[in-house]
XYZ file of C-alpha atoms in Angstrom:
264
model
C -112.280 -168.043 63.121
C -110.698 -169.658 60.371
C -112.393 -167.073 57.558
C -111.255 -164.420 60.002
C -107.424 -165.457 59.693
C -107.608 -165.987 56.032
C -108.930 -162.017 55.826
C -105.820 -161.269 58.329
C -103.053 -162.414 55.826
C -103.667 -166.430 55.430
C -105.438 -165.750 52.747
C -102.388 -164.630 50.984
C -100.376 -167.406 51.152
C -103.142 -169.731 49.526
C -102.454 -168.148 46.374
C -98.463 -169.545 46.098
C -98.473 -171.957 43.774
C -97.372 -176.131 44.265
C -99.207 -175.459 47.987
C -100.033 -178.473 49.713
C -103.273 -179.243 51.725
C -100.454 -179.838 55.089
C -98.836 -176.635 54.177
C -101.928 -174.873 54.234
C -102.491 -176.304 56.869
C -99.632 -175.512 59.248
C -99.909 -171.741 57.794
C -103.521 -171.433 59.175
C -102.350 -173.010 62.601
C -99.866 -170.284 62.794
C -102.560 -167.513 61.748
C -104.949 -168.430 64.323
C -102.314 -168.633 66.949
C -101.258 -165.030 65.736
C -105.036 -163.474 65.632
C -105.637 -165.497 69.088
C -102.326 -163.467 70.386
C -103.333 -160.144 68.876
C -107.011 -161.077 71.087
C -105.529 -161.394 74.070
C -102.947 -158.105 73.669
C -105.868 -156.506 72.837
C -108.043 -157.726 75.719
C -105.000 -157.142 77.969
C -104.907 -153.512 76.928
C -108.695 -152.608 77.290
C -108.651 -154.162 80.741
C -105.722 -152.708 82.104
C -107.083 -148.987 80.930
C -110.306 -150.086 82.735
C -108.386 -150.653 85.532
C -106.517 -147.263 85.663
C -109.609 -145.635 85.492
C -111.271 -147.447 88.257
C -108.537 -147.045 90.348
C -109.906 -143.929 92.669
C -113.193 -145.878 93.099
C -111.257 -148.520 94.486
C -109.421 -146.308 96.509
C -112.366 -144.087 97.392
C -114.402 -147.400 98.357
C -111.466 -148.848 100.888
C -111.308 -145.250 102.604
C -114.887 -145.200 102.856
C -114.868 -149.400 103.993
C -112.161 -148.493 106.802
C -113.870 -145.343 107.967
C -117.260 -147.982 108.501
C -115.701 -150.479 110.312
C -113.184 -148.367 112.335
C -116.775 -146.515 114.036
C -118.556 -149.960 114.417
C -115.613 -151.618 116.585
C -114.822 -148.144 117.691
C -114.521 -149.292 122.163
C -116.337 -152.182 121.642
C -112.724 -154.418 121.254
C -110.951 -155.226 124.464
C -107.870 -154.394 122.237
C -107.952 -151.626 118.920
C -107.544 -153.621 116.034
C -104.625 -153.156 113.247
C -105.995 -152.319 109.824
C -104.339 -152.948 106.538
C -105.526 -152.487 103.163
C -104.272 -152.778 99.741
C -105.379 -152.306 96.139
C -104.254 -155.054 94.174
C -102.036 -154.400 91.107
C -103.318 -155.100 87.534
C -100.774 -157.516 87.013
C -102.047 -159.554 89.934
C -105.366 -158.564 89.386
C -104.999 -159.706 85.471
C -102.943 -163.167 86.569
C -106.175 -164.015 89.151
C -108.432 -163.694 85.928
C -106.654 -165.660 83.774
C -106.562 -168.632 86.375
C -110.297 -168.302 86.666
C -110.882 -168.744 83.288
C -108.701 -171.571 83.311
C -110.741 -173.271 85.909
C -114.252 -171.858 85.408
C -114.187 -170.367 81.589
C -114.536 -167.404 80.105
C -115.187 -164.545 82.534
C -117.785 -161.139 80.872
C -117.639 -158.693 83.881
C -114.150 -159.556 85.737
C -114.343 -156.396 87.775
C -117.767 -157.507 88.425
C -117.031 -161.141 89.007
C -113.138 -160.667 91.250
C -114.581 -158.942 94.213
C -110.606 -158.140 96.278
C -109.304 -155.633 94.116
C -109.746 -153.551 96.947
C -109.010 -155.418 100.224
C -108.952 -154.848 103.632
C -107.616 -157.001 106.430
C -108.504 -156.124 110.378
C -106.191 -158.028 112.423
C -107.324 -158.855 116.382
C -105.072 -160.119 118.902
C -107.617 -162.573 120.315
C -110.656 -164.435 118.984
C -112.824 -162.969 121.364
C -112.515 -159.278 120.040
C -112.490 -161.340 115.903
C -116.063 -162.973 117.439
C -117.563 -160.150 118.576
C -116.454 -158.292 115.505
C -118.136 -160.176 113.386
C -121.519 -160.292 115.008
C -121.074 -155.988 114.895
C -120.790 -156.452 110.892
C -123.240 -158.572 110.675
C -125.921 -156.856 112.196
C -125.327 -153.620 110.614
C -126.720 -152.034 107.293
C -123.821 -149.989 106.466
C -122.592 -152.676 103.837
C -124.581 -155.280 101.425
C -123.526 -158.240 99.570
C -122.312 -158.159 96.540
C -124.697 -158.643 94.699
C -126.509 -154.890 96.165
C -129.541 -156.689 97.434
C -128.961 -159.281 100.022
C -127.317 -158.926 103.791
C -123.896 -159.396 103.850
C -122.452 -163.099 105.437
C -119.509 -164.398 106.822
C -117.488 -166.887 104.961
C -114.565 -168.723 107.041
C -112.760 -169.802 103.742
C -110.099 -171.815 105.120
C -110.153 -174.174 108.220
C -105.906 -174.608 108.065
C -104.656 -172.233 110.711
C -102.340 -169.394 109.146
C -104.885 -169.343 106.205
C -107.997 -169.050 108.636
C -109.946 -165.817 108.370
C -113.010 -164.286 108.120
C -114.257 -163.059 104.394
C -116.800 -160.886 103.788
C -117.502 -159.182 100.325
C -119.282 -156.250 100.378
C -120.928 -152.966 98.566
C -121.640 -149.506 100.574
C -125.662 -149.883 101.129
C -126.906 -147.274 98.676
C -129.807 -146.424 101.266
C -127.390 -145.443 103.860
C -124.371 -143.776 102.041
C -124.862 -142.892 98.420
C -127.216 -139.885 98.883
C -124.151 -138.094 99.790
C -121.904 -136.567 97.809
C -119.005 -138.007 99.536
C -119.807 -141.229 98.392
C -120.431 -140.683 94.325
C -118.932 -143.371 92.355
C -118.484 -146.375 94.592
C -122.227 -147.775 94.197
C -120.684 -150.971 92.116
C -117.261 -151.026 93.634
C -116.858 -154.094 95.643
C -114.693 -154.555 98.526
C -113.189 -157.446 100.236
C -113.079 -157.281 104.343
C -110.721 -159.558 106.270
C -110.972 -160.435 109.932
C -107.577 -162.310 110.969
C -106.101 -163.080 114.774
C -102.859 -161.127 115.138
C -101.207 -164.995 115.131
C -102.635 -166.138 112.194
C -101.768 -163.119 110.621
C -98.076 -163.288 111.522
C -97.794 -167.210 110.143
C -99.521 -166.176 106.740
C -97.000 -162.896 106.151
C -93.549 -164.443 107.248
C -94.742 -167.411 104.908
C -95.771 -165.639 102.094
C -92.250 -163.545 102.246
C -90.478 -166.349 102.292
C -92.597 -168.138 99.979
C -92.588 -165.724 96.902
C -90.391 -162.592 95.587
C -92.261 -158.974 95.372
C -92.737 -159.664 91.935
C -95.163 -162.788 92.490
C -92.922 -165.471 91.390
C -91.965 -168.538 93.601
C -89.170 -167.918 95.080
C -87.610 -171.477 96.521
C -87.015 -174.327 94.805
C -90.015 -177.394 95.210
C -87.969 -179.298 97.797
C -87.150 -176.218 99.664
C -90.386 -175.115 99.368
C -91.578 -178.722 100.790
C -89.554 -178.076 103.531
C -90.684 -174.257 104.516
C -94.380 -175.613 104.107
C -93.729 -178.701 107.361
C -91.757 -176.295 109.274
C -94.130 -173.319 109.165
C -97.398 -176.260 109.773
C -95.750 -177.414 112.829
C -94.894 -173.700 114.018
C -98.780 -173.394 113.100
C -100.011 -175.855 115.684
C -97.918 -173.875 118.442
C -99.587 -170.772 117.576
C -102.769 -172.031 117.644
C -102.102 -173.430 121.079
C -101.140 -170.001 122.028
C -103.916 -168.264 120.470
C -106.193 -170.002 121.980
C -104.438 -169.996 125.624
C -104.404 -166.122 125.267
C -108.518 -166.384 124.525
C -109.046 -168.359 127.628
C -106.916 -165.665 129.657
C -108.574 -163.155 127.957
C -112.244 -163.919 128.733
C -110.708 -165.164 132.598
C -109.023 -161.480 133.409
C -111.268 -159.290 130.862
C -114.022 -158.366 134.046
C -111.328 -158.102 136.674
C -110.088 -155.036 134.952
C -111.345 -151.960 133.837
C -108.743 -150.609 131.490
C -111.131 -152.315 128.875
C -112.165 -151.857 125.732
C -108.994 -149.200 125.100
C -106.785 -152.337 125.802
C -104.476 -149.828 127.820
């Protein structure tokens, strides 16, 4: 690196005269910090093109995602599901990178390797419908894992209760979809699916708003923010009670009624 910043302009100052071995030093220091800056513009710039250009796919692949799972829980739910979906912006997208490679090192593929550029949350409003969900998923072939080979799993990331959902990341199964023309261009688009009780869903949005500004930055102070965090835990434990009393009155009164699955 060092022969690479003395061919970017170090190697210029080296020929002032009376230079000192500290001097030269300091002036190489400042040359690889520049050519390391110039790296990372560059990288920055060749990603976020990338990104523009995959931006339809992503799009494409969430239609295609939500059109999937709408028909598989399509009056199998005792209540319709809400569906949200998002694709994330580069900034965010680039910001998530850079704190992988922090943690795990250098990243080669990241649209490869950060699999919730495109994300989809389905939201139920009791763990019964979120159960049975998830075995419908599971035991279809619409979707693969990411890696376009194996069956797709469940992961239940996070055991804390406003954080609690259901991940799965997934491809389109090329055997069922990509023979159509419909479907072009999403083969190595990955999408993340979210299954999330209508309560836990409310705790993690109200938090997050209050948590950070649209922009991504914190937006309380660290004592404040202390605060927020034991006042929205204890509001969690509520919630959970009532989730799960809700449940239990769900699978009690579900067979006296027949207004089920339309939840009407």
């Amino acid at each position: 690196m060092a022969v690479n910043c003395m061919k970017n302009g170090a190697f210029n100052y080296v020929l002032k005269t009376n230079l000192d071995l500290d001097s030269l030093f300091e002036m190489l220091k400042v040359a690889i910090w520049q050519y390391e800056i110039n790296a990372d513009n560059e990288r920055y710039t060749l990603l976020k093109d990338e990104f523009i250009n995959k931006v339809s796919a992503y799009g494409k692949m969430l239609h295609t995602t939500e059109m999937i799972v709408s028909d598989l829980l399509k009056e199998q739910m005792m209540f319709p599901p809400t569906i949200e979906k998002r694709i994330k912006e580069f900034k965010s997208f680039y910001n998530k990178l850079l704190s992988k490679e922090e943690k795990e090192g250098p990243v080669s593929d990241p649209f490869k390797r950060l699999t919730d550029v495109a994300g989809m949350r389905v939201i139920f409003y009791n763990t019964v419908d979120l159960e049975n969900a998830v075995s419908l998923l599971l035991s279809s072939d619409d979707f693969l894992a990411i890696d376009g080979i194996s069956k797709i799993k469940a992961d239940d990331k996070y055991n804390s209760f406003g954080y609690r959902a259901v991940h799965f990341d997934v491809k389109v199964n090329p055997a069922k979809r990509l023979h159509l023309k419909e479907y072009e261009g999403i083969e190595e688009i990955p999408c993340e699916i979210q299954f999330k009780t209508i309560f836990a869903h409310s705790w993690s949005k109200v938090h997050h708003a209050f948590s950070y500004k649209q922009n991504g930055t914190v937006a309380l102070d660290g004592e404040t923010q202390k605060m927020l965090n034991e006042d929205f835990n204890a509001a969690a434990k509520n919630l959970e009670d009532i989730e799960n009393q809700i449940t239990i009155l769900c699978k009690k009164y579900a067979a006296a009624t027949d207004s089920f699955p339309n939840g009407n």
